[in-house]
PDB file of C-alpha atoms in Angstrom:
ATOM      1  CA  UNK A   1     -11.568 -22.579  -2.236  1.00 38.00           C
ATOM      2  CA  UNK A   2      -8.973 -25.366  -2.327  1.00 43.00           C
ATOM      3  CA  UNK A   3      -5.942 -25.069  -0.067  1.00 42.00           C
ATOM      4  CA  UNK A   4      -3.111 -23.152  -1.652  1.00 56.00           C
ATOM      5  CA  UNK A   5      -5.305 -20.882  -3.764  1.00 75.00           C
ATOM      6  CA  UNK A   6      -5.299 -17.136  -3.292  1.00 85.00           C
ATOM      7  CA  UNK A   7      -8.288 -14.827  -3.899  1.00 84.00           C
ATOM      8  CA  UNK A   8      -7.159 -13.923  -7.425  1.00 85.00           C
ATOM      9  CA  UNK A   9      -7.108 -17.572  -8.461  1.00 82.00           C
ATOM     10  CA  UNK A  10     -10.874 -17.529  -8.897  1.00 84.00           C
ATOM     11  CA  UNK A  11     -10.028 -15.854 -12.227  1.00 87.00           C
ATOM     12  CA  UNK A  12      -8.719 -18.440 -14.640  1.00 84.00           C
ATOM     13  CA  UNK A  13      -6.137 -16.120 -16.195  1.00 85.00           C
ATOM     14  CA  UNK A  14      -4.499 -15.720 -12.792  1.00 87.00           C
ATOM     15  CA  UNK A  15      -5.164 -19.284 -11.643  1.00 84.00           C
ATOM     16  CA  UNK A  16      -3.167 -20.604 -14.608  1.00 81.00           C
ATOM     17  CA  UNK A  17      -0.203 -18.311 -14.022  1.00 82.00           C
ATOM     18  CA  UNK A  18      -0.466 -17.821 -10.216  1.00 87.00           C
ATOM     19  CA  UNK A  19       1.453 -14.531 -10.266  1.00 89.00           C
ATOM     20  CA  UNK A  20       2.893 -13.247  -7.003  1.00 91.00           C
ATOM     21  CA  UNK A  21       2.156  -9.689  -5.899  1.00 93.00           C
ATOM     22  CA  UNK A  22       5.884  -8.929  -5.834  1.00 94.00           C
ATOM     23  CA  UNK A  23       6.286 -10.075  -9.441  1.00 94.00           C
ATOM     24  CA  UNK A  24       3.297  -8.023 -10.566  1.00 96.00           C
ATOM     25  CA  UNK A  25       4.812  -4.963  -8.875  1.00 96.00           C
ATOM     26  CA  UNK A  26       8.171  -5.552 -10.567  1.00 96.00           C
ATOM     27  CA  UNK A  27       6.560  -5.904 -13.991  1.00 96.00           C
ATOM     28  CA  UNK A  28       4.251  -2.899 -13.579  1.00 96.00           C
ATOM     29  CA  UNK A  29       6.889  -0.507 -12.288  1.00 96.00           C
ATOM     30  CA  UNK A  30       9.410  -1.529 -14.982  1.00 96.00           C
ATOM     31  CA  UNK A  31       6.832  -1.037 -17.744  1.00 95.00           C
ATOM     32  CA  UNK A  32       5.835   2.335 -16.287  1.00 95.00           C
ATOM     33  CA  UNK A  33       9.482   3.415 -16.018  1.00 95.00           C
ATOM     34  CA  UNK A  34      10.247   2.468 -19.625  1.00 94.00           C
ATOM     35  CA  UNK A  35       7.214   4.395 -20.894  1.00 92.00           C
ATOM     36  CA  UNK A  36       8.030   7.458 -18.766  1.00 92.00           C
ATOM     37  CA  UNK A  37      11.642   7.374 -19.922  1.00 91.00           C
ATOM     38  CA  UNK A  38      10.579   7.174 -23.576  1.00 91.00           C
ATOM     39  CA  UNK A  39       8.051  10.008 -23.220  1.00 89.00           C
ATOM     40  CA  UNK A  40      10.675  12.251 -21.599  1.00 87.00           C
ATOM     41  CA  UNK A  41      13.522  11.467 -23.995  1.00 87.00           C
ATOM     42  CA  UNK A  42      12.048  10.368 -27.338  1.00 87.00           C
ATOM     43  CA  UNK A  43       8.273  11.069 -27.260  1.00 83.00           C
ATOM     44  CA  UNK A  44       8.010  10.601 -31.047  1.00 82.00           C
ATOM     45  CA  UNK A  45       9.665   7.191 -31.000  1.00 84.00           C
ATOM     46  CA  UNK A  46       7.892   4.260 -32.644  1.00 87.00           C
ATOM     47  CA  UNK A  47       8.348   2.347 -29.372  1.00 90.00           C
ATOM     48  CA  UNK A  48       5.996   4.602 -27.373  1.00 90.00           C
ATOM     49  CA  UNK A  49       2.860   2.852 -28.621  1.00 91.00           C
ATOM     50  CA  UNK A  50       4.161  -0.600 -27.625  1.00 93.00           C
ATOM     51  CA  UNK A  51       5.430   0.685 -24.265  1.00 93.00           C
ATOM     52  CA  UNK A  52       2.075   2.324 -23.500  1.00 92.00           C
ATOM     53  CA  UNK A  53       0.317  -0.962 -24.208  1.00 93.00           C
ATOM     54  CA  UNK A  54       2.819  -2.824 -22.026  1.00 95.00           C
ATOM     55  CA  UNK A  55       2.239  -0.372 -19.179  1.00 94.00           C
ATOM     56  CA  UNK A  56      -1.562  -0.692 -19.435  1.00 93.00           C
ATOM     57  CA  UNK A  57      -1.330  -4.477 -19.402  1.00 95.00           C
ATOM     58  CA  UNK A  58       1.046  -4.854 -16.457  1.00 95.00           C
ATOM     59  CA  UNK A  59      -0.311  -2.001 -14.330  1.00 95.00           C
ATOM     60  CA  UNK A  60      -3.846  -3.195 -15.070  1.00 95.00           C
ATOM     61  CA  UNK A  61      -3.034  -6.757 -13.997  1.00 95.00           C
ATOM     62  CA  UNK A  62      -1.522  -5.473 -10.745  1.00 96.00           C
ATOM     63  CA  UNK A  63      -4.571  -3.311  -9.994  1.00 96.00           C
ATOM     64  CA  UNK A  64      -6.937  -6.152 -10.927  1.00 95.00           C
ATOM     65  CA  UNK A  65      -5.233  -8.650  -8.614  1.00 94.00           C
ATOM     66  CA  UNK A  66      -5.136  -6.101  -5.786  1.00 94.00           C
ATOM     67  CA  UNK A  67      -8.872  -5.510  -6.325  1.00 92.00           C
ATOM     68  CA  UNK A  68      -9.550  -9.261  -6.136  1.00 92.00           C
ATOM     69  CA  UNK A  69      -7.509  -9.430  -2.944  1.00 91.00           C
ATOM     70  CA  UNK A  70      -8.966  -6.416  -1.153  1.00 90.00           C
ATOM     71  CA  UNK A  71     -12.470  -6.158  -2.718  1.00 89.00           C
ATOM     72  CA  UNK A  72     -11.761  -2.434  -2.971  1.00 89.00           C
ATOM     73  CA  UNK A  73     -14.315  -0.798  -5.309  1.00 88.00           C
ATOM     74  CA  UNK A  74     -11.901   1.967  -6.358  1.00 88.00           C
ATOM     75  CA  UNK A  75      -9.345  -0.608  -7.504  1.00 91.00           C
ATOM     76  CA  UNK A  76     -12.068  -2.564  -9.308  1.00 91.00           C
ATOM     77  CA  UNK A  77     -13.132   0.506 -11.269  1.00 89.00           C
ATOM     78  CA  UNK A  78      -9.504   1.349 -12.029  1.00 90.00           C
ATOM     79  CA  UNK A  79      -8.902  -2.183 -13.358  1.00 92.00           C
ATOM     80  CA  UNK A  80     -11.921  -1.812 -15.665  1.00 89.00           C
ATOM     81  CA  UNK A  81     -10.514   1.513 -16.893  1.00 88.00           C
ATOM     82  CA  UNK A  82      -7.124  -0.074 -17.626  1.00 90.00           C
ATOM     83  CA  UNK A  83      -8.879  -2.820 -19.557  1.00 89.00           C
ATOM     84  CA  UNK A  84     -10.994  -0.347 -21.529  1.00 86.00           C
ATOM     85  CA  UNK A  85      -7.872   1.658 -22.425  1.00 88.00           C
ATOM     86  CA  UNK A  86      -6.151  -1.554 -23.487  1.00 88.00           C
ATOM     87  CA  UNK A  87      -9.099  -2.453 -25.740  1.00 87.00           C
ATOM     88  CA  UNK A  88      -8.979   1.004 -27.286  1.00 84.00           C
ATOM     89  CA  UNK A  89      -5.238   0.855 -27.967  1.00 85.00           C
ATOM     90  CA  UNK A  90      -5.756  -2.608 -29.492  1.00 84.00           C
ATOM     91  CA  UNK A  91      -8.298  -1.090 -31.889  1.00 82.00           C
ATOM     92  CA  UNK A  92     -11.331  -2.919 -30.515  1.00 77.00           C
ATOM     93  CA  UNK A  93     -14.785  -1.340 -30.277  1.00 63.00           C
ATOM     94  CA  UNK A  94     -16.171  -0.719 -26.803  1.00 60.00           C
ATOM     95  CA  UNK A  95     -19.697  -1.874 -25.976  1.00 60.00           C
ATOM     96  CA  UNK A  96     -21.974  -1.692 -22.959  1.00 54.00           C
ATOM     97  CA  UNK A  97     -20.854  -4.908 -21.257  1.00 57.00           C
ATOM     98  CA  UNK A  98     -19.770  -3.948 -17.709  1.00 52.00           C
ATOM     99  CA  UNK A  99     -16.971  -6.541 -17.639  1.00 56.00           C
ATOM    100  CA  UNK A 100     -15.746  -5.706 -21.123  1.00 74.00           C
ATOM    101  CA  UNK A 101     -12.470  -4.075 -20.104  1.00 81.00           C
ATOM    102  CA  UNK A 102     -11.655  -6.643 -17.447  1.00 88.00           C
ATOM    103  CA  UNK A 103     -12.297  -9.524 -19.832  1.00 87.00           C
ATOM    104  CA  UNK A 104      -9.904  -8.090 -22.380  1.00 87.00           C
ATOM    105  CA  UNK A 105      -7.250  -7.256 -19.766  1.00 91.00           C
ATOM    106  CA  UNK A 106      -7.334 -10.786 -18.350  1.00 91.00           C
ATOM    107  CA  UNK A 107      -7.374 -12.407 -21.770  1.00 89.00           C
ATOM    108  CA  UNK A 108      -4.329 -10.427 -22.859  1.00 90.00           C
ATOM    109  CA  UNK A 109      -2.535 -11.245 -19.616  1.00 90.00           C
ATOM    110  CA  UNK A 110      -3.184 -14.945 -20.185  1.00 87.00           C
ATOM    111  CA  UNK A 111      -2.056 -14.673 -23.818  1.00 88.00           C
ATOM    112  CA  UNK A 112       1.155 -12.913 -22.754  1.00 87.00           C
ATOM    113  CA  UNK A 113       1.994 -15.920 -20.575  1.00 80.00           C
ATOM    114  CA  UNK A 114       0.916 -18.457 -23.208  1.00 74.00           C
ATOM    115  CA  UNK A 115      -2.120 -19.736 -21.293  1.00 70.00           C
ATOM    116  CA  UNK A 116      -5.566 -20.564 -22.572  1.00 64.00           C
ATOM    117  CA  UNK A 117      -7.713 -17.454 -22.289  1.00 53.00           C
ATOM    118  CA  UNK A 118     -11.128 -18.696 -23.367  1.00 44.00           C
ATOM    119  CA  UNK A 119     -12.465 -18.478 -19.802  1.00 45.00           C
ATOM    120  CA  UNK A 120     -11.051 -15.347 -18.249  1.00 49.00           C
ATOM    121  CA  UNK A 121     -13.650 -14.570 -15.600  1.00 50.00           C
ATOM    122  CA  UNK A 122     -14.253 -17.250 -13.007  1.00 48.00           C
ATOM    123  CA  UNK A 123     -12.705 -20.616 -12.347  1.00 43.00           C
ATOM    124  CA  UNK A 124     -14.991 -23.471 -11.150  1.00 42.00           C
ATOM    125  CA  UNK A 125     -13.989 -22.982  -7.513  1.00 40.00           C
ATOM    126  CA  UNK A 126     -15.288 -19.510  -6.710  1.00 42.00           C
ATOM    127  CA  UNK A 127     -14.249 -17.908  -3.478  1.00 42.00           C
ATOM    128  CA  UNK A 128     -16.824 -16.860  -0.928  1.00 42.00           C
ATOM    129  CA  UNK A 129     -17.625 -13.201  -1.460  1.00 50.00           C
ATOM    130  CA  UNK A 130     -16.483 -11.008   1.409  1.00 56.00           C
ATOM    131  CA  UNK A 131     -16.767  -7.405   2.481  1.00 61.00           C
ATOM    132  CA  UNK A 132     -14.102  -4.968   1.291  1.00 65.00           C
ATOM    133  CA  UNK A 133     -10.980  -4.887   3.438  1.00 67.00           C
ATOM    134  CA  UNK A 134     -10.527  -1.572   5.228  1.00 67.00           C
ATOM    135  CA  UNK A 135      -7.584   0.402   3.889  1.00 69.00           C
ATOM    136  CA  UNK A 136      -4.824   1.111   6.452  1.00 68.00           C
ATOM    137  CA  UNK A 137      -4.424   4.560   4.856  1.00 69.00           C
ATOM    138  CA  UNK A 138      -6.582   7.447   3.687  1.00 69.00           C
ATOM    139  CA  UNK A 139      -5.883   7.858   0.001  1.00 74.00           C
ATOM    140  CA  UNK A 140      -7.633   5.736  -2.651  1.00 82.00           C
ATOM    141  CA  UNK A 141      -5.963   2.502  -3.722  1.00 86.00           C
ATOM    142  CA  UNK A 142      -5.483   3.490  -7.406  1.00 89.00           C
ATOM    143  CA  UNK A 143      -3.714   6.660  -6.335  1.00 88.00           C
ATOM    144  CA  UNK A 144      -1.353   4.632  -4.155  1.00 91.00           C
ATOM    145  CA  UNK A 145      -0.497   2.388  -7.121  1.00 94.00           C
ATOM    146  CA  UNK A 146       0.173   5.421  -9.328  1.00 92.00           C
ATOM    147  CA  UNK A 147       2.381   6.973  -6.660  1.00 91.00           C
ATOM    148  CA  UNK A 148       4.385   3.770  -6.332  1.00 95.00           C
ATOM    149  CA  UNK A 149       4.929   3.570 -10.113  1.00 95.00           C
ATOM    150  CA  UNK A 150       5.754   7.274 -10.492  1.00 93.00           C
ATOM    151  CA  UNK A 151       8.140   7.266  -7.528  1.00 94.00           C
ATOM    152  CA  UNK A 152      10.078   4.345  -9.004  1.00 96.00           C
ATOM    153  CA  UNK A 153      10.282   5.984 -12.431  1.00 94.00           C
ATOM    154  CA  UNK A 154      11.441   9.366 -11.172  1.00 94.00           C
ATOM    155  CA  UNK A 155      13.837   7.910  -8.619  1.00 95.00           C
ATOM    156  CA  UNK A 156      15.630   6.367 -11.616  1.00 95.00           C
ATOM    157  CA  UNK A 157      15.215   9.244 -14.055  1.00 93.00           C
ATOM    158  CA  UNK A 158      16.467  11.649 -11.415  1.00 92.00           C
ATOM    159  CA  UNK A 159      19.830   9.886 -11.402  1.00 93.00           C
ATOM    160  CA  UNK A 160      20.507  11.171 -14.919  1.00 89.00           C
ATOM    161  CA  UNK A 161      21.918  14.670 -15.594  1.00 88.00           C
ATOM    162  CA  UNK A 162      18.795  15.548 -17.595  1.00 85.00           C
ATOM    163  CA  UNK A 163      16.627  15.877 -14.447  1.00 87.00           C
ATOM    164  CA  UNK A 164      18.722  17.681 -11.802  1.00 87.00           C
ATOM    165  CA  UNK A 165      15.625  19.107 -10.061  1.00 88.00           C
ATOM    166  CA  UNK A 166      14.272  15.679  -9.061  1.00 90.00           C
ATOM    167  CA  UNK A 167      14.612  14.937  -5.340  1.00 92.00           C
ATOM    168  CA  UNK A 168      15.872  11.392  -5.796  1.00 94.00           C
ATOM    169  CA  UNK A 169      16.052  10.668  -2.071  1.00 94.00           C
ATOM    170  CA  UNK A 170      12.408  11.623  -1.515  1.00 93.00           C
ATOM    171  CA  UNK A 171      11.281   9.603  -4.527  1.00 94.00           C
ATOM    172  CA  UNK A 172      13.237   6.554  -3.358  1.00 96.00           C
ATOM    173  CA  UNK A 173      11.734   6.804   0.115  1.00 94.00           C
ATOM    174  CA  UNK A 174       8.219   7.259  -1.272  1.00 94.00           C
ATOM    175  CA  UNK A 175       8.678   4.190  -3.449  1.00 96.00           C
ATOM    176  CA  UNK A 176       9.773   2.055  -0.481  1.00 96.00           C
ATOM    177  CA  UNK A 177       6.758   3.224   1.536  1.00 94.00           C
ATOM    178  CA  UNK A 178       4.110   2.875  -1.168  1.00 94.00           C
ATOM    179  CA  UNK A 179       5.406  -0.500  -2.365  1.00 95.00           C
ATOM    180  CA  UNK A 180       5.472  -1.750   1.229  1.00 94.00           C
ATOM    181  CA  UNK A 181       1.914  -0.538   1.865  1.00 92.00           C
ATOM    182  CA  UNK A 182       0.618  -2.284  -1.254  1.00 94.00           C
ATOM    183  CA  UNK A 183       2.323  -5.517  -0.184  1.00 93.00           C
ATOM    184  CA  UNK A 184       0.982  -5.152   3.347  1.00 90.00           C
ATOM    185  CA  UNK A 185      -2.555  -4.464   2.105  1.00 91.00           C
ATOM    186  CA  UNK A 186      -2.404  -7.448  -0.245  1.00 91.00           C
ATOM    187  CA  UNK A 187      -1.796  -9.788   2.702  1.00 89.00           C
ATOM    188  CA  UNK A 188      -4.866  -8.699   4.663  1.00 82.00           C
ATOM    189  CA  UNK A 189      -7.238 -11.111   2.907  1.00 76.00           C
ATOM    190  CA  UNK A 190      -4.622 -13.760   2.156  1.00 84.00           C
ATOM    191  CA  UNK A 191      -2.813 -14.592   5.416  1.00 81.00           C
ATOM    192  CA  UNK A 192      -1.486 -17.784   3.820  1.00 84.00           C
ATOM    193  CA  UNK A 193       0.564 -15.707   1.376  1.00 89.00           C
ATOM    194  CA  UNK A 194       3.720 -15.807   3.463  1.00 91.00           C
ATOM    195  CA  UNK A 195       5.927 -14.540   0.646  1.00 92.00           C
ATOM    196  CA  UNK A 196       4.025 -11.261   0.300  1.00 92.00           C
ATOM    197  CA  UNK A 197       3.887 -10.820   4.079  1.00 91.00           C
ATOM    198  CA  UNK A 198       7.655 -11.323   4.249  1.00 93.00           C
ATOM    199  CA  UNK A 199       8.146  -8.793   1.441  1.00 94.00           C
ATOM    200  CA  UNK A 200       6.044  -6.249   3.361  1.00 92.00           C
ATOM    201  CA  UNK A 201       8.161  -6.811   6.478  1.00 92.00           C
ATOM    202  CA  UNK A 202      11.355  -6.458   4.440  1.00 94.00           C
ATOM    203  CA  UNK A 203      10.036  -3.142   3.121  1.00 94.00           C
ATOM    204  CA  UNK A 204       9.669  -1.962   6.713  1.00 92.00           C
ATOM    205  CA  UNK A 205      13.259  -2.961   7.473  1.00 94.00           C
ATOM    206  CA  UNK A 206      14.429  -1.287   4.242  1.00 95.00           C
ATOM    207  CA  UNK A 207      12.687   1.928   5.258  1.00 94.00           C
ATOM    208  CA  UNK A 208      14.357   1.835   8.696  1.00 93.00           C
ATOM    209  CA  UNK A 209      17.726   1.381   6.978  1.00 94.00           C
ATOM    210  CA  UNK A 210      16.972   4.170   4.499  1.00 95.00           C
ATOM    211  CA  UNK A 211      16.066   6.492   7.396  1.00 91.00           C
ATOM    212  CA  UNK A 212      19.260   5.409   9.195  1.00 92.00           C
ATOM    213  CA  UNK A 213      17.326   4.031  12.109  1.00 90.00           C
ATOM    214  CA  UNK A 214      18.259   1.053  14.245  1.00 88.00           C
ATOM    215  CA  UNK A 215      16.960  -2.404  13.372  1.00 85.00           C
ATOM    216  CA  UNK A 216      13.721  -3.480  15.067  1.00 83.00           C
ATOM    217  CA  UNK A 217      11.691  -6.664  15.200  1.00 88.00           C
ATOM    218  CA  UNK A 218       9.614  -7.690  12.180  1.00 86.00           C
ATOM    219  CA  UNK A 219       6.434  -6.507  13.904  1.00 85.00           C
ATOM    220  CA  UNK A 220       7.846  -3.100  14.720  1.00 87.00           C
ATOM    221  CA  UNK A 221       9.400  -2.710  11.263  1.00 87.00           C
ATOM    222  CA  UNK A 222       5.979  -3.289   9.732  1.00 86.00           C
ATOM    223  CA  UNK A 223       4.409  -0.811  12.147  1.00 86.00           C
ATOM    224  CA  UNK A 224       7.116   1.736  11.270  1.00 88.00           C
ATOM    225  CA  UNK A 225       6.148   1.407   7.619  1.00 88.00           C
ATOM    226  CA  UNK A 226       2.488   2.092   8.449  1.00 85.00           C
ATOM    227  CA  UNK A 227       3.417   5.075  10.634  1.00 86.00           C
ATOM    228  CA  UNK A 228       5.553   6.553   7.858  1.00 86.00           C
ATOM    229  CA  UNK A 229       2.674   6.371   5.422  1.00 83.00           C
ATOM    230  CA  UNK A 230       0.232   7.812   7.947  1.00 79.00           C
ATOM    231  CA  UNK A 231       2.540  10.825   8.083  1.00 77.00           C
ATOM    232  CA  UNK A 232       2.029  11.188   4.325  1.00 75.00           C
ATOM    233  CA  UNK A 233      -1.704  10.631   4.734  1.00 70.00           C
ATOM    234  CA  UNK A 234      -1.833  13.500   7.205  1.00 61.00           C
ATOM    235  CA  UNK A 235      -0.998  15.780   4.292  1.00 58.00           C
ATOM    236  CA  UNK A 236      -4.294  14.918   2.607  1.00 53.00           C
ATOM    237  CA  UNK A 237      -6.971  17.564   2.958  1.00 44.00           C
ATOM    238  CA  UNK A 238      -9.468  15.179   4.516  1.00 44.00           C
ATOM    239  CA  UNK A 239     -10.029  11.476   5.005  1.00 44.00           C
ATOM    240  CA  UNK A 240     -12.130   9.741   2.377  1.00 49.00           C
ATOM    241  CA  UNK A 241     -12.755   6.764   4.640  1.00 56.00           C
ATOM    242  CA  UNK A 242     -14.062   8.173   7.972  1.00 68.00           C
ATOM    243  CA  UNK A 243     -14.227   6.106  11.124  1.00 74.00           C
ATOM    244  CA  UNK A 244     -17.681   4.971  12.289  1.00 76.00           C
ATOM    245  CA  UNK A 245     -19.402   6.842  15.099  1.00 73.00           C
ATOM    246  CA  UNK A 246     -18.955   3.830  17.404  1.00 79.00           C
ATOM    247  CA  UNK A 247     -15.283   3.418  16.430  1.00 82.00           C
ATOM    248  CA  UNK A 248     -13.438   0.905  18.625  1.00 83.00           C
ATOM    249  CA  UNK A 249     -10.632   3.421  19.021  1.00 83.00           C
ATOM    250  CA  UNK A 250     -13.087   5.775  20.803  1.00 83.00           C
ATOM    251  CA  UNK A 251     -12.715   8.641  18.321  1.00 79.00           C
ATOM    252  CA  UNK A 252     -16.496   8.921  17.730  1.00 74.00           C
ATOM    253  CA  UNK A 253     -15.889   9.004  13.995  1.00 73.00           C
ATOM    254  CA  UNK A 254     -13.417  11.894  13.930  1.00 71.00           C
ATOM    255  CA  UNK A 255     -10.330   9.779  13.223  1.00 74.00           C
ATOM    256  CA  UNK A 256      -8.560  11.400  16.180  1.00 76.00           C
ATOM    257  CA  UNK A 257      -8.544  10.839  19.928  1.00 81.00           C
ATOM    258  CA  UNK A 258      -7.807  13.524  22.525  1.00 80.00           C
ATOM    259  CA  UNK A 259      -4.864  12.260  24.558  1.00 84.00           C
ATOM    260  CA  UNK A 260      -2.724  13.642  27.367  1.00 84.00           C
ATOM    261  CA  UNK A 261       0.822  14.038  26.066  1.00 81.00           C
ATOM    262  CA  UNK A 262       2.641  15.809  28.931  1.00 84.00           C
ATOM    263  CA  UNK A 263       2.559  15.500  32.718  1.00 88.00           C
ATOM    264  CA  UNK A 264       4.373  17.674  35.275  1.00 86.00           C
ATOM    265  CA  UNK A 265       6.278  15.756  37.959  1.00 87.00           C
ATOM    266  CA  UNK A 266       5.652  16.867  41.569  1.00 89.00           C
ATOM    267  CA  UNK A 267       7.878  14.296  43.180  1.00 85.00           C
ATOM    268  CA  UNK A 268       7.129  10.922  44.821  1.00 85.00           C
ATOM    269  CA  UNK A 269       5.752   9.596  41.516  1.00 83.00           C
ATOM    270  CA  UNK A 270       2.988  12.225  41.396  1.00 88.00           C
ATOM    271  CA  UNK A 271       2.252  13.621  37.936  1.00 87.00           C
ATOM    272  CA  UNK A 272      -0.292  16.226  36.828  1.00 87.00           C
ATOM    273  CA  UNK A 273      -1.538  16.421  33.254  1.00 84.00           C
ATOM    274  CA  UNK A 274      -0.553  19.741  31.672  1.00 79.00           C
ATOM    275  CA  UNK A 275      -0.967  19.222  27.922  1.00 77.00           C
ATOM    276  CA  UNK A 276      -3.215  17.205  25.647  1.00 72.00           C
ATOM    277  CA  UNK A 277      -3.976  17.206  21.923  1.00 71.00           C
ATOM    278  CA  UNK A 278      -5.597  15.003  19.252  1.00 72.00           C
ATOM    279  CA  UNK A 279      -3.554  12.084  17.916  1.00 78.00           C
ATOM    280  CA  UNK A 280      -4.338   9.635  15.127  1.00 77.00           C
ATOM    281  CA  UNK A 281      -6.967   6.991  15.949  1.00 81.00           C
ATOM    282  CA  UNK A 282      -6.051   3.512  14.695  1.00 79.00           C
ATOM    283  CA  UNK A 283      -9.664   2.364  14.808  1.00 80.00           C
ATOM    284  CA  UNK A 284      -8.864  -0.066  17.623  1.00 82.00           C
ATOM    285  CA  UNK A 285      -7.350   0.036  21.124  1.00 85.00           C
ATOM    286  CA  UNK A 286      -3.563   0.289  21.086  1.00 84.00           C
ATOM    287  CA  UNK A 287      -0.684  -1.255  22.989  1.00 84.00           C
ATOM    288  CA  UNK A 288       2.970  -0.267  23.177  1.00 85.00           C
ATOM    289  CA  UNK A 289       5.795  -2.279  21.673  1.00 82.00           C
ATOM    290  CA  UNK A 290       8.253  -3.636  24.257  1.00 83.00           C
ATOM    291  CA  UNK A 291      11.164  -3.068  21.848  1.00 79.00           C
ATOM    292  CA  UNK A 292      10.274   0.552  21.041  1.00 78.00           C
ATOM    293  CA  UNK A 293      13.500   2.323  20.046  1.00 74.00           C
ATOM    294  CA  UNK A 294      12.379   5.597  21.645  1.00 75.00           C
ATOM    295  CA  UNK A 295      11.261   4.564  25.138  1.00 81.00           C
ATOM    296  CA  UNK A 296      12.455   0.918  25.306  1.00 80.00           C
ATOM    297  CA  UNK A 297       8.900  -0.240  25.954  1.00 81.00           C
ATOM    298  CA  UNK A 298       8.139   2.009  28.943  1.00 85.00           C
ATOM    299  CA  UNK A 299       5.569   4.009  26.991  1.00 86.00           C
ATOM    300  CA  UNK A 300       6.944   7.313  28.237  1.00 87.00           C
ATOM    301  CA  UNK A 301       9.994   9.537  27.880  1.00 84.00           C
ATOM    302  CA  UNK A 302      11.273  11.782  30.661  1.00 85.00           C
ATOM    303  CA  UNK A 303      12.758  15.275  30.847  1.00 80.00           C
ATOM    304  CA  UNK A 304      13.579  17.174  34.060  1.00 81.00           C
ATOM    305  CA  UNK A 305      10.253  17.831  35.785  1.00 83.00           C
ATOM    306  CA  UNK A 306       8.077  16.258  33.063  1.00 84.00           C
ATOM    307  CA  UNK A 307       6.908  12.976  31.558  1.00 87.00           C
ATOM    308  CA  UNK A 308       5.956  12.715  27.874  1.00 85.00           C
ATOM    309  CA  UNK A 309       3.783  10.084  26.189  1.00 85.00           C
ATOM    310  CA  UNK A 310       5.759   8.092  23.613  1.00 83.00           C
ATOM    311  CA  UNK A 311       3.827   7.917  20.336  1.00 78.00           C
ATOM    312  CA  UNK A 312       6.443   6.070  18.320  1.00 74.00           C
ATOM    313  CA  UNK A 313       5.684   2.627  19.727  1.00 77.00           C
ATOM    314  CA  UNK A 314       1.905   2.524  19.423  1.00 81.00           C
ATOM    315  CA  UNK A 315       0.596  -0.659  17.803  1.00 81.00           C
ATOM    316  CA  UNK A 316      -3.045  -1.506  16.992  1.00 80.00           C
ATOM    317  CA  UNK A 317      -4.163  -4.463  19.107  1.00 74.00           C
ATOM    318  CA  UNK A 318      -5.029  -6.383  15.928  1.00 63.00           C
ATOM    319  CA  UNK A 319      -1.386  -6.230  14.819  1.00 59.00           C
ATOM    320  CA  UNK A 320       0.147  -7.034  18.188  1.00 50.00           C
ATOM    321  CA  UNK A 321      -1.945 -10.084  19.097  1.00 43.00           C
ATOM    322  CA  UNK A 322       0.924 -12.421  18.288  1.00 43.00           C
ATOM    323  CA  UNK A 323       3.441 -10.428  20.294  1.00 42.00           C
ATOM    324  CA  UNK A 324       3.887  -9.979  24.007  1.00 39.00           C
ATOM    325  CA  UNK A 325       3.345  -6.278  24.661  1.00 37.00           C
ATOM    326  CA  UNK A 326       2.652  -4.130  27.645  1.00 38.00           C
ATOM    327  CA  UNK A 327      -0.531  -2.012  27.435  1.00 37.00           C
ATOM    328  CA  UNK A 328       0.180   1.675  27.725  1.00 39.00           C
ATOM    329  CA  UNK A 329      -1.341   3.304  30.771  1.00 40.00           C
ATOM    330  CA  UNK A 330      -1.566   6.981  30.103  1.00 36.00           C
TER     331      UNK A 330
END
């Protein structure tokens, strides 16, 4: 692939336009908000049909580009579904061609931006096929996209007197988290996409500000974003992407590692372990951030007679390779 091209540019519709992930998110969430607003206020309006088509087109393009970036099969199937729904709303017959929906989605995206759409599948410079990128969260990719779009819509609708029961603060926070995770995930197979990486980092800083926390480094802000979403993931009934039995994080496939959390102090620096419990396995060995806001990089917090393991500053080794960190010695 020539320098400067991103994974989605193997599709001519996206190569011609070269849309950024941030722009696709903006377009998709605005289209989704307008449709949701119309359905809640004037469901019989003549504009609903056009708004539904606009939502399918923009949300479908976002999901399609994310699928091309991450090679995630769930996103790929979702993109095909968006395309099939777009064909149906455009009054076109569906046939058995497996790429039918995607072809139509990409052609309509190209037409929207006034590009040639005769070749909507592959550009001459195909990228080397790669394995799917592991999700840094439990829930399926399409569900994350839907949550991001819904959170944005209801965070805005909840500001109106018509929807007093909407928890605007929670919806705003969920939107920051889900948008940041999508941006972060989109950079995993395109490290040259500095703009999207910067947007993911900014989302981490925005979340810290929203939570009224102190400012951290870019690395820690990004880790804070991931931790916040893992807290949401913990609410899922079970993981749909289990760790392998020989997981590098030493969880033996359970997704959790048994770790000592509390030690009793006997004086002269002597501590005895008194409490342990499972904590989330990152799938890799971890280090501790030197600028951790909780323990200031020590890795532990102290109360009279006890020492507690600090969990707030854990960073997967893969994310901290570019930073100078002190390994935690529990």
